[in-house]
Short mmCIF file of C-alpha atoms in Angstrom, two decimals:
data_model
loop_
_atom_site.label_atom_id
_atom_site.label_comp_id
_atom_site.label_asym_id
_atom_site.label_seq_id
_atom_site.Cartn_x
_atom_site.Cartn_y
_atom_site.Cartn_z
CA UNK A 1 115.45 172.87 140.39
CA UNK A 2 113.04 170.31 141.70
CA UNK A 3 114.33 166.63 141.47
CA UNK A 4 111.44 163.94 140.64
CA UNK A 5 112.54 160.11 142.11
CA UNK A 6 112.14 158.42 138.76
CA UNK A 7 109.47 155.16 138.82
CA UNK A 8 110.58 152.18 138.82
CA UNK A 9 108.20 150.43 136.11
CA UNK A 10 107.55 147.16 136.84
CA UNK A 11 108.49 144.73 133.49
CA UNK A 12 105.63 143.13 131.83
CA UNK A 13 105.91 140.10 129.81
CA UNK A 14 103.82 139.28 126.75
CA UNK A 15 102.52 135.82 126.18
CA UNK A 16 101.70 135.65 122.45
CA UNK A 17 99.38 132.71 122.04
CA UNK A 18 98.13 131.41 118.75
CA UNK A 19 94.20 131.36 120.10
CA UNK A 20 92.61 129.10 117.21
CA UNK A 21 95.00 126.27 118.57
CA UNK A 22 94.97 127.32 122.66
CA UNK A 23 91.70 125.60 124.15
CA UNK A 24 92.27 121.99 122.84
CA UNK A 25 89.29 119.54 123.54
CA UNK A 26 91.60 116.55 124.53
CA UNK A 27 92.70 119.16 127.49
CA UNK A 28 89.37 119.28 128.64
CA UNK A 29 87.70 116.58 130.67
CA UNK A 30 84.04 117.21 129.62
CA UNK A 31 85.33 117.03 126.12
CA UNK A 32 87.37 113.85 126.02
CA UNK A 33 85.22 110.34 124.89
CA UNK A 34 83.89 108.56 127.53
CA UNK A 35 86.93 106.65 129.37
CA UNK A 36 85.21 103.19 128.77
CA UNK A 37 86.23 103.03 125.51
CA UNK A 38 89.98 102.79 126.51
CA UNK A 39 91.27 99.46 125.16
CA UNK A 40 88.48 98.76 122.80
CA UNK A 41 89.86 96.13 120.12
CA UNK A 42 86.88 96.05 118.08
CA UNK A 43 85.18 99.65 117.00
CA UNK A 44 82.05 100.16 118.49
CA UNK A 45 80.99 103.32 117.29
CA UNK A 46 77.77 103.61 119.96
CA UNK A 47 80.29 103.56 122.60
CA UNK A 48 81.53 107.13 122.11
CA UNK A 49 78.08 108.48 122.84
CA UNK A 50 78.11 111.21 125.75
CA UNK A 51 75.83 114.18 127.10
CA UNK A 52 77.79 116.99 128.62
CA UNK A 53 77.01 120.72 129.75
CA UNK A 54 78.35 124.00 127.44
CA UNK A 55 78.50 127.33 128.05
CA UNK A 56 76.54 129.66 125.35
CA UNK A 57 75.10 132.83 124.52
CA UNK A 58 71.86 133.26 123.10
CA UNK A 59 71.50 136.34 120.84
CA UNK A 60 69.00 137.34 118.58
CA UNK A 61 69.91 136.94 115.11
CA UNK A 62 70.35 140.48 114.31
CA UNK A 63 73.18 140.68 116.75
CA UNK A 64 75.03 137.67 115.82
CA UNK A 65 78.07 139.55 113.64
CA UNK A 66 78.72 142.25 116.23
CA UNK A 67 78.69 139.49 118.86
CA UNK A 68 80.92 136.23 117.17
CA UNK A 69 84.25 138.71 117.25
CA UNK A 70 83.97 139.65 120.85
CA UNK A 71 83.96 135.69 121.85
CA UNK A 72 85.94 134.02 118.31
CA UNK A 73 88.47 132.78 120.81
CA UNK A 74 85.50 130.92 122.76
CA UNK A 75 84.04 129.26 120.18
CA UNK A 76 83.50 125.73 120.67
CA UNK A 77 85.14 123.68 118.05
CA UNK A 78 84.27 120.00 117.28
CA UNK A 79 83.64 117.97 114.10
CA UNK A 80 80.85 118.09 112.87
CA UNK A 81 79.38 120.76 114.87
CA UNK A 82 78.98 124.58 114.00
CA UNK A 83 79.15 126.87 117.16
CA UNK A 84 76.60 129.01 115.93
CA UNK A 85 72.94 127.22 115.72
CA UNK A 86 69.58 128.59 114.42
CA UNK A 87 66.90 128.64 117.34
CA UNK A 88 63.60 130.17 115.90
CA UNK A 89 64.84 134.06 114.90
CA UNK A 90 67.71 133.75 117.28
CA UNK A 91 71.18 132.02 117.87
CA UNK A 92 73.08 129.72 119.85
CA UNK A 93 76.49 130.51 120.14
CA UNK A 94 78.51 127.54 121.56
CA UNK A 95 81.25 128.04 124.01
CA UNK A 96 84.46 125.91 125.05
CA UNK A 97 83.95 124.81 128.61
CA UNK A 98 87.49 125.10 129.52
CA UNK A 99 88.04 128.79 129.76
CA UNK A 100 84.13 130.00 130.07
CA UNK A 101 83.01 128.79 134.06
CA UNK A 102 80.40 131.43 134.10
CA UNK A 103 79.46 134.83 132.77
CA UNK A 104 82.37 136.45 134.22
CA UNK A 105 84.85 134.47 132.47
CA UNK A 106 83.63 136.70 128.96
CA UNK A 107 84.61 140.11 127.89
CA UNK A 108 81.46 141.10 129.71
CA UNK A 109 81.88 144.93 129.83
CA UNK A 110 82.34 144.55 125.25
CA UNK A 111 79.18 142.57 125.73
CA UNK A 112 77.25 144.89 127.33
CA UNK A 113 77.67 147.47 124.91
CA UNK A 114 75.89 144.77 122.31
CA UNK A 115 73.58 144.35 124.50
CA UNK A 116 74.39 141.29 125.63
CA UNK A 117 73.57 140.44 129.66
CA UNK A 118 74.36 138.33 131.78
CA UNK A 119 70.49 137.01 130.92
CA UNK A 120 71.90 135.90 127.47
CA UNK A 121 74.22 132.99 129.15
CA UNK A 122 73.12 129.71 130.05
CA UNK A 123 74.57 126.59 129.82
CA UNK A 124 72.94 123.75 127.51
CA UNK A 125 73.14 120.20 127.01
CA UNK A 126 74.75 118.71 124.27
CA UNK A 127 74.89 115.14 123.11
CA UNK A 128 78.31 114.00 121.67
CA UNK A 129 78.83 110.82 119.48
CA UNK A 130 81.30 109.09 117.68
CA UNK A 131 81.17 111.96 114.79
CA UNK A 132 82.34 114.52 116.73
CA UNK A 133 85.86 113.92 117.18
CA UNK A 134 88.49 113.11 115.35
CA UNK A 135 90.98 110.56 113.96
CA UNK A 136 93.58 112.05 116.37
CA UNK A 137 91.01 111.82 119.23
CA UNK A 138 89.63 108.99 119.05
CA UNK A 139 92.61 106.88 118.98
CA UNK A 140 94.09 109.08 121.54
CA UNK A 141 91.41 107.73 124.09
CA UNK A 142 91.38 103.95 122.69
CA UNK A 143 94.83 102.84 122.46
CA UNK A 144 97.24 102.43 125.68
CA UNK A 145 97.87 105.14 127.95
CA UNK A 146 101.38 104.04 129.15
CA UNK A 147 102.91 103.13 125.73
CA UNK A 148 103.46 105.34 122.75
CA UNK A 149 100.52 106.20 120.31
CA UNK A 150 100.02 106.41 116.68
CA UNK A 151 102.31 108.75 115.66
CA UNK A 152 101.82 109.51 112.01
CA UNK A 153 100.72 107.83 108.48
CA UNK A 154 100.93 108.60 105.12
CA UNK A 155 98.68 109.30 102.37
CA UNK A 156 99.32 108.32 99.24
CA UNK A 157 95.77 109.07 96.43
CA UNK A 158 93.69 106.80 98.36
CA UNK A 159 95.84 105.21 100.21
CA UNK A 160 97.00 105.46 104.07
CA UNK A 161 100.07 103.94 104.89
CA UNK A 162 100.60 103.18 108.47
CA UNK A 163 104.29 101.24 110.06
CA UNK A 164 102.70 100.01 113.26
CA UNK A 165 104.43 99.40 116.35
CA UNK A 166 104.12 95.82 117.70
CA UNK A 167 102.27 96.91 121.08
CA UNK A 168 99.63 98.66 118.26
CA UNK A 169 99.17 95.54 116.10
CA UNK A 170 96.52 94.41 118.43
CA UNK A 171 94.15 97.47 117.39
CA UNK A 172 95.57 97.22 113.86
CA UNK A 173 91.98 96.40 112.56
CA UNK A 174 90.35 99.66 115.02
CA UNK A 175 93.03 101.89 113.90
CA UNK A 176 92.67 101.00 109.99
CA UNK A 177 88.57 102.02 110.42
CA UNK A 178 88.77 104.95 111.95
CA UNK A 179 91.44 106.45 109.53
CA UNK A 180 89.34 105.25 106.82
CA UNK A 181 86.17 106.88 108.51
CA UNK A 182 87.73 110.27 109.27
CA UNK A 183 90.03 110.95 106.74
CA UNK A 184 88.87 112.36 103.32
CA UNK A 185 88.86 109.69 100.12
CA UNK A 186 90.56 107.24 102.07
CA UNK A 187 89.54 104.00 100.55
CA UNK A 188 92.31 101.72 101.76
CA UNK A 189 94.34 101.70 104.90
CA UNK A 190 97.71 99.34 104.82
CA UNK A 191 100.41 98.66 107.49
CA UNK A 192 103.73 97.82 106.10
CA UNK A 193 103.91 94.14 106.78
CA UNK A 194 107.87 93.93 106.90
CA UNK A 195 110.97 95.90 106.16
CA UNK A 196 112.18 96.41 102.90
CA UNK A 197 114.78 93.98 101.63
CA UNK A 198 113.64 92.41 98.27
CA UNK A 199 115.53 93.31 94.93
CA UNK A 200 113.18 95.73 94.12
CA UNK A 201 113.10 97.62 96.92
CA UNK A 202 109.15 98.05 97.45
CA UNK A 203 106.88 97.91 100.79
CA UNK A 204 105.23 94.45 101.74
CA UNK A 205 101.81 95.80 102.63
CA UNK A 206 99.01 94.27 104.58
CA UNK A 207 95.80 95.67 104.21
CA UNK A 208 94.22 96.56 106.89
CA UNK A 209 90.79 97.65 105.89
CA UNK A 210 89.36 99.00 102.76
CA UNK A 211 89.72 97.86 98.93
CA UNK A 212 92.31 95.78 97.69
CA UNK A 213 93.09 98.98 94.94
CA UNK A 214 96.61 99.93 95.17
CA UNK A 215 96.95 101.86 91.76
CA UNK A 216 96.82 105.66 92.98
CA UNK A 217 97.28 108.84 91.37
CA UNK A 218 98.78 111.81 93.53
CA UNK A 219 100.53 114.76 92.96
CA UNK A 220 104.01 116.23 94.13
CA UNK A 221 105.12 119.15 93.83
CA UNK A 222 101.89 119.92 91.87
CA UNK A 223 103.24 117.00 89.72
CA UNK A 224 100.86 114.57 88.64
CA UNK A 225 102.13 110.47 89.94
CA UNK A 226 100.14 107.33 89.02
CA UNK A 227 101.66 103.99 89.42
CA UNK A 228 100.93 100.23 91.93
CA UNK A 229 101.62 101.09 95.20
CA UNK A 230 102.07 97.69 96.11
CA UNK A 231 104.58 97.07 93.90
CA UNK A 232 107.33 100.11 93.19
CA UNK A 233 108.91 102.12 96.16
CA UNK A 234 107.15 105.62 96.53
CA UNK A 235 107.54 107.91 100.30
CA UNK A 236 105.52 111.48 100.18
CA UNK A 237 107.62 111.91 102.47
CA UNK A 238 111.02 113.06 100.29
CA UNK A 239 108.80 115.21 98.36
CA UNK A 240 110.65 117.85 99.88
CA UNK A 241 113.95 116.69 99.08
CA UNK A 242 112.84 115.79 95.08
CA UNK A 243 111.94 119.26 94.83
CA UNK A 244 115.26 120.90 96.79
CA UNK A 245 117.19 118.82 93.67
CA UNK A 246 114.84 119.54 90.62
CA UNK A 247 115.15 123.45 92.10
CA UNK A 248 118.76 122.92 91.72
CA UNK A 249 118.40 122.13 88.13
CA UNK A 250 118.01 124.85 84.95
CA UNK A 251 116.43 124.32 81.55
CA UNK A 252 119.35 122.18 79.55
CA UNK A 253 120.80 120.82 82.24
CA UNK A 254 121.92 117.11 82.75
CA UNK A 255 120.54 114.89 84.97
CA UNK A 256 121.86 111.14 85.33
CA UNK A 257 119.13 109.04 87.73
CA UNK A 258 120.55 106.13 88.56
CA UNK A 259 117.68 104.45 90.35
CA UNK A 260 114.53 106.21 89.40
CA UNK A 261 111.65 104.72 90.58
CA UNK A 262 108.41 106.34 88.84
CA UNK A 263 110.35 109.19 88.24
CA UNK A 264 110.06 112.05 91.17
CA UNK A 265 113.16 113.53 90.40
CA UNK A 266 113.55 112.59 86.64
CA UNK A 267 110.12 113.18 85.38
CA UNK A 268 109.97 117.03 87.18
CA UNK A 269 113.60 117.78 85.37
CA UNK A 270 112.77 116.28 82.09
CA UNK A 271 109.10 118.75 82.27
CA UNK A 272 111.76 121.55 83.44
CA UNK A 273 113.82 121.03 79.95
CA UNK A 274 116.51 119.61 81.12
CA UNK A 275 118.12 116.59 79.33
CA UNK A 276 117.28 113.41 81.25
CA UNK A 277 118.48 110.02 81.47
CA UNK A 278 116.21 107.43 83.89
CA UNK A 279 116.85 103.86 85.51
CA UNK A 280 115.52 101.72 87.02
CA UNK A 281 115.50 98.07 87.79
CA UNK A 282 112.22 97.01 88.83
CA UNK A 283 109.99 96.52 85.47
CA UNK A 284 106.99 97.88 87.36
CA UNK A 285 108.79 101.30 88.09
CA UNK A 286 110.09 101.34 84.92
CA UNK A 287 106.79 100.99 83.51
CA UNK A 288 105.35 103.62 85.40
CA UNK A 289 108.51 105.80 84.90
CA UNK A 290 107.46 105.46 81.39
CA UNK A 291 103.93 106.13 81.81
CA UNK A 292 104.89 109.24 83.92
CA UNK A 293 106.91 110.75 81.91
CA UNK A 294 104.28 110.33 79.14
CA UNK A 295 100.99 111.88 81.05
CA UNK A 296 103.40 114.66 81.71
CA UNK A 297 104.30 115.25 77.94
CA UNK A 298 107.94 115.21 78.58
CA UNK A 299 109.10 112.13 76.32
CA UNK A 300 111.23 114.02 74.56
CA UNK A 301 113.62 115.24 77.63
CA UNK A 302 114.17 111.92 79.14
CA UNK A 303 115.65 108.62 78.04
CA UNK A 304 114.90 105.95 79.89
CA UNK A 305 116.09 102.06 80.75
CA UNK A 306 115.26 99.21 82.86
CA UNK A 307 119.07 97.74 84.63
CA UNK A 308 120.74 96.92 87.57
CA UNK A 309 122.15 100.56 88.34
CA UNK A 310 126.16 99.64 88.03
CA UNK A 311 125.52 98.51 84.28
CA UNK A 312 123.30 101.73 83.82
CA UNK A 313 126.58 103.48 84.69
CA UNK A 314 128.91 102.05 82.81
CA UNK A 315 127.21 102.13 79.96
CA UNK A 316 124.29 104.61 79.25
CA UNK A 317 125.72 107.32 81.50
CA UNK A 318 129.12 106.12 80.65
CA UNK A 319 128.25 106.70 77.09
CA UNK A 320 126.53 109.64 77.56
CA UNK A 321 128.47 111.65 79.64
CA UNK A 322 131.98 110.95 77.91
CA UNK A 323 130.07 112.38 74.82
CA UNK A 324 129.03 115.68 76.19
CA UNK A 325 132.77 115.92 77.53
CA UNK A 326 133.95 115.84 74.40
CA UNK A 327 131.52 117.88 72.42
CA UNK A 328 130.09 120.10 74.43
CA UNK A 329 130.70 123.30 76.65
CA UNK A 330 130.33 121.97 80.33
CA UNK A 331 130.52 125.26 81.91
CA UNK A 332 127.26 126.21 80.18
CA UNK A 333 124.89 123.74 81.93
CA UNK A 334 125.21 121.76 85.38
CA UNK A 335 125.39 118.25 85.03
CA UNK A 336 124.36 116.12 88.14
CA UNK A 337 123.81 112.58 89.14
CA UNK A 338 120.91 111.65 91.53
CA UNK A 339 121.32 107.92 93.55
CA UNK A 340 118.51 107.40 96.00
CA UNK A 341 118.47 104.00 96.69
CA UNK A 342 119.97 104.83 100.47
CA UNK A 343 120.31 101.42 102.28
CA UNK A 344 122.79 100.51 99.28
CA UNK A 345 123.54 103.39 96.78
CA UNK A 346 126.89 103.86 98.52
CA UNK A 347 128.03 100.91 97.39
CA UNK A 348 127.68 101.66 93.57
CA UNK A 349 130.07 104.61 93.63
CA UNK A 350 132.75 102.26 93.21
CA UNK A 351 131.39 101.96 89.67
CA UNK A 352 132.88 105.78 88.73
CA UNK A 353 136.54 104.47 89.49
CA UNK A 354 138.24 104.36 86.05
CA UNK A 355 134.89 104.77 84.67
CA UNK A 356 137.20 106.58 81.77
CA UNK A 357 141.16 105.52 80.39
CA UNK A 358 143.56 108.14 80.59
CA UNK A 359 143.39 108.43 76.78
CA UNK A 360 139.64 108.74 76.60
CA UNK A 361 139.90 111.72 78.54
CA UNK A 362 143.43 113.40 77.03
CA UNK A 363 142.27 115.57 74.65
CA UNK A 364 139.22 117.00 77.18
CA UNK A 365 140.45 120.56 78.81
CA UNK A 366 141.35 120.93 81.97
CA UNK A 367 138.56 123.49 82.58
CA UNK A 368 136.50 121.01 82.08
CA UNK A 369 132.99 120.71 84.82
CA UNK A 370 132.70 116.95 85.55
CA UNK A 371 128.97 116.08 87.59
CA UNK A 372 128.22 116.57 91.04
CA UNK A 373 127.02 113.14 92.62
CA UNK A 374 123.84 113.25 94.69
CA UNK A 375 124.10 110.01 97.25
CA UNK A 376 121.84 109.37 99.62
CA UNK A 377 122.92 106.41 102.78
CA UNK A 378 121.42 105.46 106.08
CA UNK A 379 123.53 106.01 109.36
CA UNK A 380 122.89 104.40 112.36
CA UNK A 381 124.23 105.28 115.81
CA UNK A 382 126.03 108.26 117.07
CA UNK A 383 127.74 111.12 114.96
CA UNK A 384 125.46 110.30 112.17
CA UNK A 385 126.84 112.62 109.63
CA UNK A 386 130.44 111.74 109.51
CA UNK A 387 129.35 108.02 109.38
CA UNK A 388 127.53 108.92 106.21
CA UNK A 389 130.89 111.01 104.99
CA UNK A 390 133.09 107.49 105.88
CA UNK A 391 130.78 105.14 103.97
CA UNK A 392 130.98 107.51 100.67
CA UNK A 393 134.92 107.69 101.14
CA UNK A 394 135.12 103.93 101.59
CA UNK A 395 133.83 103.19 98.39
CA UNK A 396 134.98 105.94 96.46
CA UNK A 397 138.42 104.54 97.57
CA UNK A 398 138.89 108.43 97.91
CA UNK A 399 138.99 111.40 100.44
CA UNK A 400 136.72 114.27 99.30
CA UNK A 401 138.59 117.56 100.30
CA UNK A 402 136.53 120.76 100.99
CA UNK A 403 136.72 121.38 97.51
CA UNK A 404 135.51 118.44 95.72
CA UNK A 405 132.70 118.09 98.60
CA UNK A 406 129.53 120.03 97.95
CA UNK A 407 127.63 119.51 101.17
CA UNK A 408 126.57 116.56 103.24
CA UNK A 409 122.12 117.56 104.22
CA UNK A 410 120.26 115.73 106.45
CA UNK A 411 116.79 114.80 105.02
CA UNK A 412 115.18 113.06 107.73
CA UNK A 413 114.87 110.55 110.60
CA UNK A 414 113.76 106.99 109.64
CA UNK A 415 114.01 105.54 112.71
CA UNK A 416 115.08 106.06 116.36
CA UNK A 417 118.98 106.81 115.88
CA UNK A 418 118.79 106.14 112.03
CA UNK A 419 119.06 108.84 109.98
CA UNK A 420 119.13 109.95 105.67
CA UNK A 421 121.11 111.76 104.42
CA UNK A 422 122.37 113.31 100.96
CA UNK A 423 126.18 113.49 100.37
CA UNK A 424 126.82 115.45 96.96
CA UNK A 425 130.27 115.83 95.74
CA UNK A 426 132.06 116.51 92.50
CA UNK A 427 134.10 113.88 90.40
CA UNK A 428 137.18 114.52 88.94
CA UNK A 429 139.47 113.11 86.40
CA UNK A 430 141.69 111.96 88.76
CA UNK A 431 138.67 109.74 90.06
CA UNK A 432 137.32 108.89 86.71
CA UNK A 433 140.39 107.39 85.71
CA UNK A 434 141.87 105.79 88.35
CA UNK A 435 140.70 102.44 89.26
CA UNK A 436 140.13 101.92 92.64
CA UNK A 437 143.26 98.82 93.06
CA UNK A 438 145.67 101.65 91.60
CA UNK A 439 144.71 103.97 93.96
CA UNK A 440 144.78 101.80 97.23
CA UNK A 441 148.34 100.70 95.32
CA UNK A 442 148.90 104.20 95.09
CA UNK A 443 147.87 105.12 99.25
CA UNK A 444 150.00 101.72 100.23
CA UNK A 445 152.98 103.51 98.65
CA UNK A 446 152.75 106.94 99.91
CA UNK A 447 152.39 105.49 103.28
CA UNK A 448 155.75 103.17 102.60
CA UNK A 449 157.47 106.36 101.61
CA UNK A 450 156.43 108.36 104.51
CA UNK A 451 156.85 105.46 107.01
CA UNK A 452 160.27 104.25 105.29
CA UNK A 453 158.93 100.66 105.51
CA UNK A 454 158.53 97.97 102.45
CA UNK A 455 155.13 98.83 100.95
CA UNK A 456 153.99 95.20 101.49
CA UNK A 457 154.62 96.00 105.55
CA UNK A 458 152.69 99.70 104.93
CA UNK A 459 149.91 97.42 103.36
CA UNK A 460 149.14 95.41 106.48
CA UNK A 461 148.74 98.90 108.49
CA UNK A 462 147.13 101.05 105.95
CA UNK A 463 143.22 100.79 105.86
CA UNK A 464 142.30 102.08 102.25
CA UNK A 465 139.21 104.63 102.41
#
């Protein structure tokens, strides 16, 4: 037997790139906008004007679709620019400048077998204006180098909403035209002028550029929204999170929504079947709550009111609820509770604390399915989650056990080390009908008893949560 020294293979590592996104023109320097246009305060569109060399292949038009799929990865992209051109019967085929130096850099031998020589490559001149890039790009080469850019806006209908950064508010009027140039049926660009802390809870907008029109109509969740901007409290942004709590929900299920708005979780639930009741306090949102629910044909699922959101719950939902206790099989339907007012919601769940008397609820079974609370709170600073988890407990006056809490999610970051989040948990009797002073009385004296100590000493040491 003849014994063969195995070879060693060497290891080869594969690079998957995603090639549409690889060759970005802000990596190339023959791409960018001319650098004099860093710092500009005031748009001058003429400024961006700038003549640089390509790479291309000239074909004849016969041979274009055998050609385009040898060099797709080439192509040079740009607004407003096709990388294919008609010349006479043949065609131009535009080529990125960062990874084509010179014939070689193609798939020459492919080429070739099209026909293709190295005769077909030249480079040509191209003139580049303001047209050709984008929103992203231009402001990319206009703003500051050595502080942070524009990071992100929203759109809202016609609308974009910007939250500027002081070092930005200098270019405020720059920034606001080019969005509205680039960006499709933008009409109106607004930064948010300070933060919210009126009663109502909307953005103080200044407009930036545009028309003074601040009625939009969007769509979530392929959900049709109209309503004033200007004046109600409306973030594309939780669209995501409306639509992880209407998925939640099943035709003749309850939903409680204790501050509404124009209705992106009610007015989805109440089209979904399920019985609804909506609040808000701000008569604008509850105008266009009502208008929403209407152009959506749902009237008849949804009851709705205009009050502070304590008094909603103790008395509509208070009302409502103790009803459907009494007469109706919980365990056949979900019942749940939205509150998405985060910088304060927390401090309404006091209101369920001997929402109910002991006799109200004597004759309801113990098998019973009281709601699960959806809560949303800010959290600043480290450990973000349990701070949420504290601030619910502190004004519940209770502990939630693993039992009675359903999940704490985050939803997203509003800030550097600020973050949302939803705390949903389910209430019980025991909650519903004890206040909170008889349950602090009620902590103060199991701490006596465990300490030994007169319950008016245990009181001074025991912090009620």
């Amino acid at each position: 037997m003849i014994f063969v020294p195995r070879l060693e293979v060497p290891k080869i590592t594969i690079i998957s790139t995603r090639l549409r996104h690889y060759f970005r023109n802000m990596n190339c320097s023959e791409l960018l906008p001319p650098a004099s246009v860093r710092g500009m305060l005031e748009l001058q569109r003429a400024e961006f004007q700038k003549r640089v060399q390509v790479p291309q292949l000239r074909v004849p038009e016969l041979q274009v679709q055998r050609v385009i799929p040898l060099v797709k990865k080439f192509l040079l992209k740009m607004e407003h620019m096709h990388p294919v051109r008609a010349v006479d019967k043949s065609r131009e085929i535009l080529l990125h400048p960062m990874p084509i130096k010179a014939w070689e850099s193609l798939p020459t031998e492919d080429l070739q077998k099209q026909q293709v020589t190295q005769d077909n490559f030249s480079f040509v001149e191209l003139e580049l204006n303001y047209e050709n890039w984008s929103a992203n790009e231009i402001l990319k080469s206009v703003l500051p180098e050595e502080e942070d850019g524009m990071t992100s806006y929203s759109r809202i209908g016609h609308i974009v909403h910007l939250n500027l950064r002081d070092h930005l508010l200098p270019y405020k009027q720059l920034i606001g035209e080019v969005l509205r140039d680039k960006l499709p049926n933008c009409r109106t660009v607004v930064n948010k002028a300070s933060s919210i802390d009126n009663t109502y809870r909307n953005f103080q907008l200044e407009l930036i550029c545009g028309e003074a029109e601040y009625q939009v109509e969007t769509k979530e969740n392929g959900i049709p929204f109209e309503f004033d901007f200007s004046k109600v409290y409306w973030n594309p942004r939780l669209s995501t999170e409306h639509e992880r709590i209407v998925k939640l929900l099943q035709p003749g299920d309850v939903l409680y929504d204790v501050f509404a708005g124009v209705g992106p979780f009610s007015v989805p639930a109440a089209k979904k079947r399920c019985h609804v009741l909506a609040n808000d306090l701000n008569p604008v949102s509850f105008h266009w709550l009502q208008h929403n629910a209407k152009r959506n044909k749902c009237l008849s699922n949804i009851k709705m009111s205009n009050k502070d959101g304590r008094e909603f719950i103790l008395k509509e939902l208070r009302a409502d609820l103790l009803q459907r206790l009494r007469l109706t099989d919980t365990s056949s339907y979900a019942t749940h509770i939205t509150m998405n007012l985060p910088a304060m919601a927390v401090e309404f769940l006091d209101a369920f604390r001997g929402l109910y008397t002991d006799n109200e609820l004597a004759d309801i079974s113990d098998a019973v399915v009281f709601p699960t609370v959806h809560v949303y709170s800010f959290a600043k600073g480290e450990n973000t989650k349990a701070l949420v988890r504290a601030q619910v407990e502190q004004n519940l006056a209770s502990t939630l056990d693993e039992k009675q809490l359903q999940g704490i999610s985050f939803v997203r970051n509003v800030a550097p080390n600020k973050d949302m989040y939803r705390v949903s948990f389910k209430l019980t009797r025991h909650l519903l009908t004890t206040p909170k002073e008889a349950e602090a009385n009620n902590v103060r004296k199991r701490c006596a008893e465990d300490e030994k100590v007169d319950p008016e000493v245990a009181a001074t040491k025991v912090k009620c949560v």
